[in-house]
mmCIF file of C-alpha atoms in Angstrom:
data_model
loop_
_atom_site.group_PDB
_atom_site.id
_atom_site.type_symbol
_atom_site.label_atom_id
_atom_site.label_comp_id
_atom_site.label_asym_id
_atom_site.label_seq_id
_atom_site.Cartn_x
_atom_site.Cartn_y
_atom_site.Cartn_z
ATOM 1 C CA MET A 1 14.704 12.545 22.024
ATOM 2 C CA SER A 2 12.449 15.435 22.943
ATOM 3 C CA PHE A 3 8.711 14.912 22.594
ATOM 4 C CA ARG A 4 6.698 17.434 20.605
ATOM 5 C CA TYR A 5 2.976 17.631 21.195
ATOM 6 C CA ALA A 6 0.395 18.869 18.703
ATOM 7 C CA ALA A 7 -3.370 18.932 18.406
ATOM 8 C CA GLY A 8 -4.751 15.550 17.458
ATOM 9 C CA ILE A 9 -1.467 13.739 18.239
ATOM 10 C CA ASN A 10 -1.332 11.481 21.297
ATOM 11 C CA LYS A 11 2.182 10.619 22.520
ATOM 12 C CA PRO A 12 3.079 8.554 25.607
ATOM 13 C CA GLY A 13 5.290 9.687 28.657
ATOM 14 C CA PHE A 14 23.627 2.263 4.037
ATOM 15 C CA ASN A 15 21.265 0.110 2.244
ATOM 16 C CA PRO A 16 21.824 -0.867 -1.437
ATOM 17 C CA LEU A 17 18.124 -0.453 -2.146
ATOM 18 C CA ALA A 18 17.564 2.578 0.055
ATOM 19 C CA ALA A 19 16.111 4.522 -2.877
ATOM 20 C CA GLN A 20 12.885 2.626 -2.241
ATOM 21 C CA THR A 21 12.522 4.214 1.186
ATOM 22 C CA THR A 22 10.700 7.538 1.258
ATOM 23 C CA THR A 23 12.492 9.901 3.629
ATOM 24 C CA THR A 24 11.161 13.302 2.616
ATOM 25 C CA THR A 25 8.962 14.999 5.178
ATOM 26 C CA ALA A 26 5.687 16.804 4.743
ATOM 27 C CA THR A 27 2.373 17.851 6.215
ATOM 28 C CA LEU A 28 -0.205 15.039 6.174
ATOM 29 C CA PHE A 29 -3.694 15.326 4.666
ATOM 30 C CA SER A 30 -6.569 12.841 4.513
ATOM 31 C CA TRP A 31 -9.989 12.492 2.887
ATOM 32 C CA GLY A 32 -12.697 9.996 1.979
ATOM 33 C CA SER A 33 -14.514 7.508 4.199
ATOM 34 C CA ASN A 34 -14.107 8.115 7.925
ATOM 35 C CA THR A 35 -16.583 5.756 9.584
ATOM 36 C CA PHE A 36 -13.966 4.501 12.038
ATOM 37 C CA GLY A 37 -11.851 7.628 12.333
ATOM 38 C CA GLN A 38 -9.337 6.420 9.730
ATOM 39 C CA LEU A 39 -8.765 10.001 8.549
ATOM 40 C CA GLY A 40 -7.199 10.875 11.910
ATOM 41 C CA LEU A 41 -9.197 14.087 12.277
ATOM 42 C CA GLY A 42 -10.684 13.393 15.709
ATOM 43 C CA ASP A 43 -14.157 12.547 14.399
ATOM 44 C CA THR A 44 -15.969 10.108 12.100
ATOM 45 C CA ALA A 45 -17.272 12.476 9.402
ATOM 46 C CA ASP A 46 -16.373 11.753 5.787
ATOM 47 C CA ARG A 47 -14.436 14.399 3.852
ATOM 48 C CA SER A 48 -14.515 15.028 0.094
ATOM 49 C CA SER A 49 -11.520 17.374 0.073
ATOM 50 C CA PRO A 50 -8.084 17.143 1.719
ATOM 51 C CA VAL A 51 -7.990 18.090 5.407
ATOM 52 C CA GLN A 52 -4.765 18.409 7.381
ATOM 53 C CA VAL A 53 -4.089 15.779 10.055
ATOM 54 C CA GLY A 54 -2.885 17.685 13.128
ATOM 55 C CA VAL A 55 -0.252 20.383 12.729
ATOM 56 C CA LEU A 56 2.971 18.403 12.399
ATOM 57 C CA THR A 57 5.046 18.806 9.235
ATOM 58 C CA ASP A 58 7.510 15.958 9.655
ATOM 59 C CA TRP A 59 5.563 12.896 8.505
ATOM 60 C CA SER A 60 7.887 10.525 6.713
ATOM 61 C CA ASN A 61 6.276 7.237 5.599
ATOM 62 C CA ILE A 62 2.508 6.787 5.367
ATOM 63 C CA SER A 63 0.212 3.854 4.626
ATOM 64 C CA ALA A 64 -3.556 3.457 4.487
ATOM 65 C CA GLY A 65 -5.086 0.212 5.718
ATOM 66 C CA SER A 66 -8.655 -0.718 4.851
ATOM 67 C CA LEU A 67 -10.267 1.186 7.712
ATOM 68 C CA PHE A 68 -7.197 2.508 9.498
ATOM 69 C CA SER A 69 -3.943 4.354 8.877
ATOM 70 C CA ILE A 70 -0.335 4.110 10.025
ATOM 71 C CA ALA A 71 2.563 6.520 9.600
ATOM 72 C CA THR A 72 6.039 7.368 10.830
ATOM 73 C CA GLU A 73 7.656 10.665 11.630
ATOM 74 C CA THR A 74 11.251 11.602 10.844
ATOM 75 C CA ASP A 75 12.246 10.934 14.448
ATOM 76 C CA GLY A 76 11.416 7.247 13.928
ATOM 77 C CA THR A 77 8.202 7.228 15.936
ATOM 78 C CA LEU A 78 5.213 5.216 14.697
ATOM 79 C CA TYR A 79 1.546 6.255 14.798
ATOM 80 C CA SER A 80 -1.762 4.575 13.994
ATOM 81 C CA TRP A 81 -5.455 5.441 14.053
ATOM 82 C CA GLY A 82 -8.860 4.175 12.915
ATOM 83 C CA TYR A 83 -10.476 0.745 13.144
ATOM 84 C CA ASN A 84 -8.817 -1.643 15.586
ATOM 85 C CA ALA A 85 -11.044 -4.700 16.098
ATOM 86 C CA GLN A 86 -8.198 -7.009 15.012
ATOM 87 C CA GLY A 87 -5.475 -5.144 16.893
ATOM 88 C CA GLN A 88 -4.137 -3.655 13.656
ATOM 89 C CA LEU A 89 -3.250 -0.359 15.341
ATOM 90 C CA GLY A 90 -0.617 -2.124 17.460
ATOM 91 C CA LEU A 91 -1.622 -0.276 20.619
ATOM 92 C CA GLY A 92 -1.966 -3.364 22.799
ATOM 93 C CA ASN A 93 -5.755 -3.347 22.648
ATOM 94 C CA THR A 94 -8.658 -3.528 20.209
ATOM 95 C CA THR A 95 -10.040 -0.054 20.811
ATOM 96 C CA GLY A 96 -10.325 2.240 17.822
ATOM 97 C CA THR A 97 -9.194 5.854 17.800
ATOM 98 C CA SER A 98 -9.904 8.792 15.512
ATOM 99 C CA SER A 99 -6.619 10.619 16.178
ATOM 100 C CA PRO A 100 -3.017 9.477 15.721
ATOM 101 C CA ASN A 101 -1.695 7.507 18.695
ATOM 102 C CA GLN A 102 1.948 6.555 19.143
ATOM 103 C CA VAL A 103 2.724 2.844 18.944
ATOM 104 C CA GLY A 104 5.017 2.225 21.897
ATOM 105 C CA ALA A 105 7.916 4.570 22.568
ATOM 106 C CA LEU A 106 10.533 3.398 20.074
ATOM 107 C CA THR A 107 12.192 5.829 17.675
ATOM 108 C CA THR A 108 13.581 3.279 15.220
ATOM 109 C CA TRP A 109 10.630 2.634 12.897
ATOM 110 C CA LEU A 110 11.271 3.052 9.165
ATOM 111 C CA ASN A 111 8.839 1.652 6.560
ATOM 112 C CA VAL A 112 5.163 0.873 7.177
ATOM 113 C CA THR A 113 2.462 -1.053 5.306
ATOM 114 C CA GLY A 114 -1.194 -1.408 6.218
ATOM 115 C CA GLY A 115 -3.275 -4.304 4.942
ATOM 116 C CA PRO A 116 -7.007 -4.820 5.275
ATOM 117 C CA TYR A 117 -6.760 -5.744 8.967
ATOM 118 C CA GLN A 118 -3.030 -6.171 9.614
ATOM 119 C CA SER A 119 0.059 -3.995 9.753
ATOM 120 C CA PHE A 120 3.765 -4.355 9.058
ATOM 121 C CA ALA A 121 6.767 -2.177 9.759
ATOM 122 C CA THR A 122 10.520 -2.355 9.436
ATOM 123 C CA LYS A 123 12.977 -0.783 11.822
ATOM 124 C CA THR A 124 16.231 0.962 11.034
ATOM 125 C CA ASP A 125 18.058 -2.234 12.034
ATOM 126 C CA GLY A 126 16.375 -4.143 9.180
ATOM 127 C CA THR A 127 14.042 -6.181 11.372
ATOM 128 C CA LEU A 128 10.429 -6.797 10.333
ATOM 129 C CA TRP A 129 7.463 -6.536 12.705
ATOM 130 C CA ALA A 130 3.809 -7.515 12.278
ATOM 131 C CA TRP A 131 0.503 -7.218 14.137
ATOM 132 C CA GLY A 132 -3.255 -7.430 13.602
ATOM 133 C CA ASN A 133 -5.353 -10.144 12.010
ATOM 134 C CA ASN A 134 -3.562 -13.439 11.415
ATOM 135 C CA ASN A 135 -6.281 -15.955 10.583
ATOM 136 C CA ASN A 136 -4.409 -17.120 7.485
ATOM 137 C CA GLY A 137 -0.877 -16.798 8.843
ATOM 138 C CA GLN A 138 -0.402 -13.473 7.055
ATOM 139 C CA LEU A 139 1.698 -12.049 9.903
ATOM 140 C CA GLY A 140 4.457 -14.590 9.164
ATOM 141 C CA LEU A 141 4.833 -15.618 12.787
ATOM 142 C CA GLY A 142 4.444 -19.377 12.275
ATOM 143 C CA ASP A 143 0.892 -19.519 13.623
ATOM 144 C CA THR A 144 -2.594 -18.106 13.060
ATOM 145 C CA VAL A 145 -2.914 -16.126 16.284
ATOM 146 C CA SER A 146 -3.746 -12.439 15.904
ATOM 147 C CA ARG A 147 -1.627 -9.846 17.738
ATOM 148 C CA ASN A 148 -2.493 -6.367 19.020
ATOM 149 C CA SER A 149 1.076 -5.132 19.421
ATOM 150 C CA PRO A 150 4.149 -5.471 17.195
ATOM 151 C CA VAL A 151 5.862 -8.877 17.125
ATOM 152 C CA GLN A 152 9.115 -9.540 15.266
ATOM 153 C CA VAL A 153 8.959 -11.771 12.197
ATOM 154 C CA GLY A 154 11.869 -14.190 12.662
ATOM 155 C CA ALA A 155 15.282 -12.820 13.595
ATOM 156 C CA LEU A 156 16.623 -11.495 10.306
ATOM 157 C CA THR A 157 17.903 -7.939 9.905
ATOM 158 C CA THR A 158 17.750 -7.733 6.117
ATOM 159 C CA TRP A 159 14.110 -6.822 5.429
ATOM 160 C CA LEU A 160 13.536 -3.842 3.161
ATOM 161 C CA ASN A 161 9.941 -3.341 1.987
ATOM 162 C CA MET A 162 6.660 -5.225 2.119
ATOM 163 C CA ALA A 163 3.193 -5.357 0.581
ATOM 164 C CA ALA A 164 0.057 -6.563 2.318
ATOM 165 C CA GLY A 165 -2.696 -8.302 0.375
ATOM 166 C CA THR A 166 -6.028 -9.318 1.852
ATOM 167 C CA TYR A 167 -4.674 -12.400 3.589
ATOM 168 C CA HIS A 168 -1.150 -12.670 2.199
ATOM 169 C CA THR A 169 2.100 -10.776 2.498
ATOM 170 C CA LEU A 170 5.101 -10.122 0.264
ATOM 171 C CA ALA A 171 8.460 -8.774 1.381
ATOM 172 C CA LEU A 172 11.766 -7.815 -0.200
ATOM 173 C CA LYS A 173 15.131 -8.297 1.429
ATOM 174 C CA THR A 174 18.180 -6.117 0.904
ATOM 175 C CA ASP A 175 19.792 -8.922 -1.136
ATOM 176 C CA GLY A 176 17.061 -8.625 -3.786
ATOM 177 C CA THR A 177 15.263 -11.834 -2.838
ATOM 178 C CA LEU A 178 11.458 -11.952 -2.626
ATOM 179 C CA TRP A 179 9.471 -13.729 0.108
ATOM 180 C CA SER A 180 5.799 -14.455 0.738
ATOM 181 C CA TRP A 181 3.463 -16.007 3.307
ATOM 182 C CA GLY A 182 -0.206 -16.303 4.315
ATOM 183 C CA ARG A 183 -3.211 -17.372 2.256
ATOM 184 C CA ASN A 184 -2.472 -19.007 -1.074
ATOM 185 C CA VAL A 185 -5.761 -20.302 -2.477
ATOM 186 C CA SER A 186 -5.217 -18.542 -5.812
ATOM 187 C CA GLY A 187 -1.455 -18.970 -5.935
ATOM 188 C CA GLU A 188 -0.874 -15.421 -4.702
ATOM 189 C CA LEU A 189 2.283 -16.456 -2.847
ATOM 190 C CA GLY A 190 4.006 -17.291 -6.140
ATOM 191 C CA LEU A 191 5.423 -20.569 -4.841
ATOM 192 C CA GLY A 192 4.057 -22.824 -7.588
ATOM 193 C CA ASN A 193 1.315 -24.256 -5.391
ATOM 194 C CA THR A 194 -1.829 -23.281 -3.482
ATOM 195 C CA THR A 195 -0.657 -24.187 0.004
ATOM 196 C CA ASN A 196 -0.942 -21.661 2.825
ATOM 197 C CA TYR A 197 2.205 -20.799 4.806
ATOM 198 C CA SER A 198 2.445 -18.979 8.116
ATOM 199 C CA SER A 199 6.142 -18.148 7.877
ATOM 200 C CA PRO A 200 8.193 -16.540 5.081
ATOM 201 C CA LYS A 201 8.997 -18.656 2.013
ATOM 202 C CA GLN A 202 11.319 -17.533 -0.777
ATOM 203 C CA ILE A 203 9.836 -17.090 -4.249
ATOM 204 C CA GLY A 204 12.285 -18.810 -6.585
ATOM 205 C CA SER A 205 15.978 -18.038 -6.244
ATOM 206 C CA LEU A 206 16.381 -14.708 -8.038
ATOM 207 C CA THR A 207 18.172 -11.819 -6.354
ATOM 208 C CA THR A 208 16.990 -9.149 -8.775
ATOM 209 C CA TRP A 209 13.580 -8.225 -7.378
ATOM 210 C CA LEU A 210 13.196 -4.481 -6.977
ATOM 211 C CA LYS A 211 9.631 -3.380 -6.147
ATOM 212 C CA VAL A 212 6.606 -5.285 -4.891
ATOM 213 C CA SER A 213 2.873 -4.654 -4.567
ATOM 214 C CA SER A 214 -0.313 -6.643 -4.096
ATOM 215 C CA GLY A 215 -4.038 -6.676 -4.712
ATOM 216 C CA PHE A 216 -6.734 -8.613 -2.923
ATOM 217 C CA TYR A 217 -5.593 -12.086 -3.960
ATOM 218 C CA PHE A 218 -2.793 -11.428 -6.404
ATOM 219 C CA SER A 219 0.743 -10.084 -6.427
ATOM 220 C CA LEU A 220 3.070 -8.128 -8.684
ATOM 221 C CA ALA A 221 6.726 -7.157 -8.688
ATOM 222 C CA THR A 222 9.391 -5.607 -10.869
ATOM 223 C CA GLN A 223 12.951 -6.758 -11.334
ATOM 224 C CA SER A 224 16.079 -4.635 -11.664
ATOM 225 C CA ASP A 225 15.995 -5.110 -15.454
ATOM 226 C CA GLY A 226 12.670 -3.249 -15.668
ATOM 227 C CA THR A 227 10.514 -6.306 -16.293
ATOM 228 C CA LEU A 228 7.118 -6.711 -14.613
ATOM 229 C CA TRP A 229 5.804 -9.974 -13.161
ATOM 230 C CA THR A 230 2.386 -10.971 -11.776
ATOM 231 C CA TRP A 231 0.777 -14.024 -10.168
ATOM 232 C CA GLY A 232 -2.282 -15.183 -8.198
ATOM 233 C CA ASN A 233 -5.948 -14.553 -8.855
ATOM 234 C CA ASN A 234 -6.808 -13.349 -12.370
ATOM 235 C CA ASN A 235 -10.606 -13.432 -12.523
ATOM 236 C CA LEU A 236 -10.807 -9.910 -13.950
ATOM 237 C CA GLY A 237 -7.586 -9.862 -15.933
ATOM 238 C CA GLN A 238 -5.583 -8.166 -13.185
ATOM 239 C CA LEU A 239 -2.444 -10.147 -14.020
ATOM 240 C CA GLY A 240 -2.224 -8.350 -17.371
ATOM 241 C CA SER A 241 -1.525 -11.598 -19.208
ATOM 242 C CA GLY A 242 -4.291 -11.231 -21.801
ATOM 243 C CA ASN A 243 -6.499 -13.868 -20.174
ATOM 244 C CA THR A 244 -8.240 -14.682 -16.889
ATOM 245 C CA THR A 245 -6.214 -17.717 -15.860
ATOM 246 C CA ASN A 246 -4.794 -17.835 -12.335
ATOM 247 C CA ARG A 247 -1.026 -18.313 -11.978
ATOM 248 C CA SER A 248 0.797 -19.728 -8.961
ATOM 249 C CA SER A 249 4.265 -18.611 -10.095
ATOM 250 C CA PRO A 250 5.482 -15.246 -11.406
ATOM 251 C CA VAL A 251 4.661 -14.664 -15.093
ATOM 252 C CA GLN A 252 6.105 -11.770 -17.063
ATOM 253 C CA VAL A 253 3.714 -9.106 -18.320
ATOM 254 C CA GLY A 254 4.625 -8.731 -21.976
ATOM 255 C CA ALA A 255 8.290 -8.315 -22.882
ATOM 256 C CA LEU A 256 8.951 -4.692 -21.943
ATOM 257 C CA THR A 257 11.865 -3.679 -19.731
ATOM 258 C CA THR A 258 10.657 -0.170 -18.977
ATOM 259 C CA TRP A 259 8.356 -0.637 -15.987
ATOM 260 C CA LEU A 260 9.188 1.756 -13.159
ATOM 261 C CA ASN A 261 6.461 2.067 -10.491
ATOM 262 C CA ILE A 262 3.627 -0.372 -9.732
ATOM 263 C CA ALA A 263 0.510 -0.397 -7.569
ATOM 264 C CA GLY A 264 -2.071 -3.098 -7.032
ATOM 265 C CA GLY A 265 -5.676 -2.123 -6.409
ATOM 266 C CA ALA A 266 -8.314 -4.598 -5.251
ATOM 267 C CA TYR A 267 -8.681 -6.308 -8.646
ATOM 268 C CA PHE A 268 -6.696 -3.986 -10.902
ATOM 269 C CA VAL A 269 -3.183 -2.678 -11.501
ATOM 270 C CA LEU A 270 -1.600 0.688 -12.187
ATOM 271 C CA ALA A 271 1.930 0.994 -13.559
ATOM 272 C CA VAL A 272 4.220 3.795 -14.674
ATOM 273 C CA LYS A 273 6.926 3.311 -17.284
ATOM 274 C CA THR A 274 10.315 4.995 -17.384
ATOM 275 C CA ASP A 275 8.969 7.398 -20.033
ATOM 276 C CA GLY A 276 6.380 8.711 -17.548
ATOM 277 C CA THR A 277 3.375 7.093 -19.203
ATOM 278 C CA LEU A 278 0.652 5.535 -17.047
ATOM 279 C CA TRP A 279 -0.901 2.129 -17.736
ATOM 280 C CA SER A 280 -3.754 0.176 -16.148
ATOM 281 C CA TRP A 281 -5.578 -3.139 -16.431
ATOM 282 C CA GLY A 282 -7.960 -5.468 -14.593
ATOM 283 C CA GLU A 283 -11.314 -4.440 -13.177
ATOM 284 C CA GLY A 284 -12.612 -1.113 -14.447
ATOM 285 C CA THR A 285 -16.303 -1.221 -13.497
ATOM 286 C CA ALA A 286 -16.057 1.958 -11.388
ATOM 287 C CA GLY A 287 -13.757 3.784 -13.778
ATOM 288 C CA GLN A 288 -10.726 3.011 -11.607
ATOM 289 C CA LEU A 289 -8.559 2.285 -14.664
ATOM 290 C CA GLY A 290 -8.851 5.913 -15.773
ATOM 291 C CA LEU A 291 -9.621 4.959 -19.358
ATOM 292 C CA GLY A 292 -12.854 6.931 -19.695
ATOM 293 C CA ASN A 293 -15.069 3.873 -19.470
ATOM 294 C CA ALA A 294 -16.186 1.113 -17.097
ATOM 295 C CA SER A 295 -14.680 -1.847 -18.949
ATOM 296 C CA ASN A 296 -12.322 -4.565 -17.729
ATOM 297 C CA TYR A 297 -9.056 -5.214 -19.547
ATOM 298 C CA SER A 298 -6.728 -8.185 -19.290
ATOM 299 C CA SER A 299 -3.687 -6.463 -20.780
ATOM 300 C CA PRO A 300 -2.077 -3.052 -20.153
ATOM 301 C CA LYS A 301 -3.831 0.011 -21.579
ATOM 302 C CA GLN A 302 -2.338 3.496 -21.598
ATOM 303 C CA VAL A 303 -4.129 6.138 -19.553
ATOM 304 C CA GLY A 304 -4.259 9.186 -21.813
ATOM 305 C CA ALA A 305 -1.105 10.345 -23.578
ATOM 306 C CA LEU A 306 0.766 12.230 -20.853
ATOM 307 C CA THR A 307 4.363 11.419 -19.969
ATOM 308 C CA ALA A 308 4.449 13.081 -16.564
ATOM 309 C CA TRP A 309 3.074 10.399 -14.217
ATOM 310 C CA SER A 310 5.174 9.431 -11.213
ATOM 311 C CA LYS A 311 3.724 7.933 -8.021
ATOM 312 C CA ILE A 312 0.583 5.796 -7.977
ATOM 313 C CA THR A 313 -1.721 4.025 -5.553
ATOM 314 C CA GLY A 314 -4.724 1.770 -6.111
ATOM 315 C CA ALA A 315 -7.568 1.171 -3.646
ATOM 316 C CA LEU A 316 -10.807 -0.820 -3.661
ATOM 317 C CA ASN A 317 -12.246 0.842 -6.766
ATOM 318 C CA PHE A 318 -10.447 4.159 -7.209
ATOM 319 C CA SER A 319 -6.958 5.364 -8.058
ATOM 320 C CA THR A 320 -4.687 8.268 -7.181
ATOM 321 C CA SER A 321 -1.450 9.494 -8.734
ATOM 322 C CA ILE A 322 1.122 12.242 -8.363
ATOM 323 C CA LYS A 323 2.673 13.776 -11.476
ATOM 324 C CA THR A 324 6.257 14.927 -11.799
ATOM 325 C CA ASP A 325 5.081 18.522 -11.361
ATOM 326 C CA GLY A 326 3.785 17.712 -7.866
ATOM 327 C CA THR A 327 0.090 17.822 -8.772
ATOM 328 C CA LEU A 328 -2.286 15.160 -7.453
ATOM 329 C CA TRP A 329 -4.908 13.359 -9.543
ATOM 330 C CA SER A 330 -7.637 10.799 -8.818
ATOM 331 C CA TRP A 331 -10.380 8.815 -10.550
ATOM 332 C CA GLY A 332 -12.877 5.990 -10.015
ATOM 333 C CA ARG A 333 -15.576 5.547 -7.380
ATOM 334 C CA ASN A 334 -16.259 8.567 -5.200
ATOM 335 C CA ALA A 335 -19.267 7.744 -3.014
ATOM 336 C CA GLN A 336 -17.407 8.702 0.185
ATOM 337 C CA GLY A 337 -15.438 11.579 -1.307
ATOM 338 C CA GLN A 338 -12.321 9.432 -1.663
ATOM 339 C CA LEU A 339 -11.256 11.259 -4.829
ATOM 340 C CA GLY A 340 -10.753 14.435 -2.819
ATOM 341 C CA ILE A 341 -12.229 16.746 -5.455
ATOM 342 C CA GLY A 342 -15.010 18.240 -3.331
ATOM 343 C CA ASN A 343 -17.952 16.167 -4.542
ATOM 344 C CA LEU A 344 -19.322 12.600 -4.598
ATOM 345 C CA THR A 345 -19.310 12.123 -8.372
ATOM 346 C CA ASN A 346 -17.540 9.141 -9.925
ATOM 347 C CA TYR A 347 -15.019 9.847 -12.671
ATOM 348 C CA SER A 348 -13.526 7.415 -15.175
ATOM 349 C CA SER A 349 -10.614 9.649 -16.168
ATOM 350 C CA PRO A 350 -8.067 11.546 -14.040
ATOM 351 C CA LYS A 351 -9.230 14.705 -12.245
ATOM 352 C CA GLN A 352 -6.885 17.065 -10.416
ATOM 353 C CA VAL A 353 -7.199 17.303 -6.637
ATOM 354 C CA GLY A 354 -7.064 21.027 -5.876
ATOM 355 C CA SER A 355 -4.288 23.119 -7.388
ATOM 356 C CA LEU A 356 -1.262 22.407 -5.196
ATOM 357 C CA THR A 357 2.024 21.403 -6.818
ATOM 358 C CA THR A 358 3.726 20.170 -3.657
ATOM 359 C CA TRP A 359 2.421 16.624 -3.249
ATOM 360 C CA SER A 360 5.208 14.080 -2.700
ATOM 361 C CA LYS A 361 3.540 10.888 -1.447
ATOM 362 C CA VAL A 362 0.125 9.255 -1.542
ATOM 363 C CA THR A 363 -1.469 6.063 -0.249
ATOM 364 C CA SER A 364 -5.012 4.699 -0.352
ATOM 365 C CA LYS A 365 -6.894 1.579 0.634
ATOM 366 C CA ARG A 366 -10.570 0.730 0.408
ATOM 367 C CA SER A 367 -12.263 4.180 0.519
ATOM 368 C CA HIS A 368 -9.862 6.706 2.024
ATOM 369 C CA THR A 369 -6.652 8.452 1.047
ATOM 370 C CA LEU A 370 -3.616 9.893 2.815
ATOM 371 C CA ALA A 371 -1.245 12.248 1.074
ATOM 372 C CA ALA A 372 1.623 14.542 1.990
#
């Protein structure tokens, strides 16, 4: 491999479910809170509009952690930047950085997921790696010791995708099974109990799980038949079950079989159906549900009447989505400019971010956003 250097980039000297892996490449932009350099712009100034991260145009998979970011390029290299007190950048130290730094020298990284203070990544060989905070066993390494560089989770080579909650983790294997580990006080692991586990445990015996996401202390997943399932904490109705009762095992949301894409925010959920409609539920106090108000809802509510919604991401108290026409939209809290619309005004219904029609991926966590 030949190394390519660019401003703001620091480099050292057939899968049955592959459709879930984003492989398109693009220029990377960031905006919102930047207290710890999580925007990757070489400084710590907040931005209220999208700003390009470096000059590279081959970013592949991106993920926002709470106060940091991680991303891969098409050559399989892995980068991280931002807050690093728990070693979540994987750089072998706990020093933060405001520009992308390469994690090791490997060129086999594939999917990435950033949690509040921990990170996960899969390699092209199907192995799963974890690093960062581990005080509740959320790294899946069989202990509660934090790591500041990537460590392999077990020895399996069949990991596909993962979702990082506050202190718990979910992961899908290529055989369609679903696994969880970490904190389980609210039943967020979906194992029928509230016991913490520091190594992966299978959720039931089904082999039809398709997509997975998580919120602070709850989890959600779809199956191949288009059904949607939730479990864990439900204090604000985020499970979409019409009540506020916690569940320690997966419970189906309604009876529909048309759920396509899902995203867990802190205490709320966004979901797109196969007809392109957008739905939300849970906490809405900052307008993050996009329903034009600040109310909570314990069952799915349609966001407007459009049928062109595609990709979605939920953060602490704001939301972002890409439509099928490539436009980008956001709503909710905007105190740090995380909506990307050039001001600090909160909005309780979707507002377009600029006028571009070329957005293909978006990720947010806490108060900042990455998009390409």
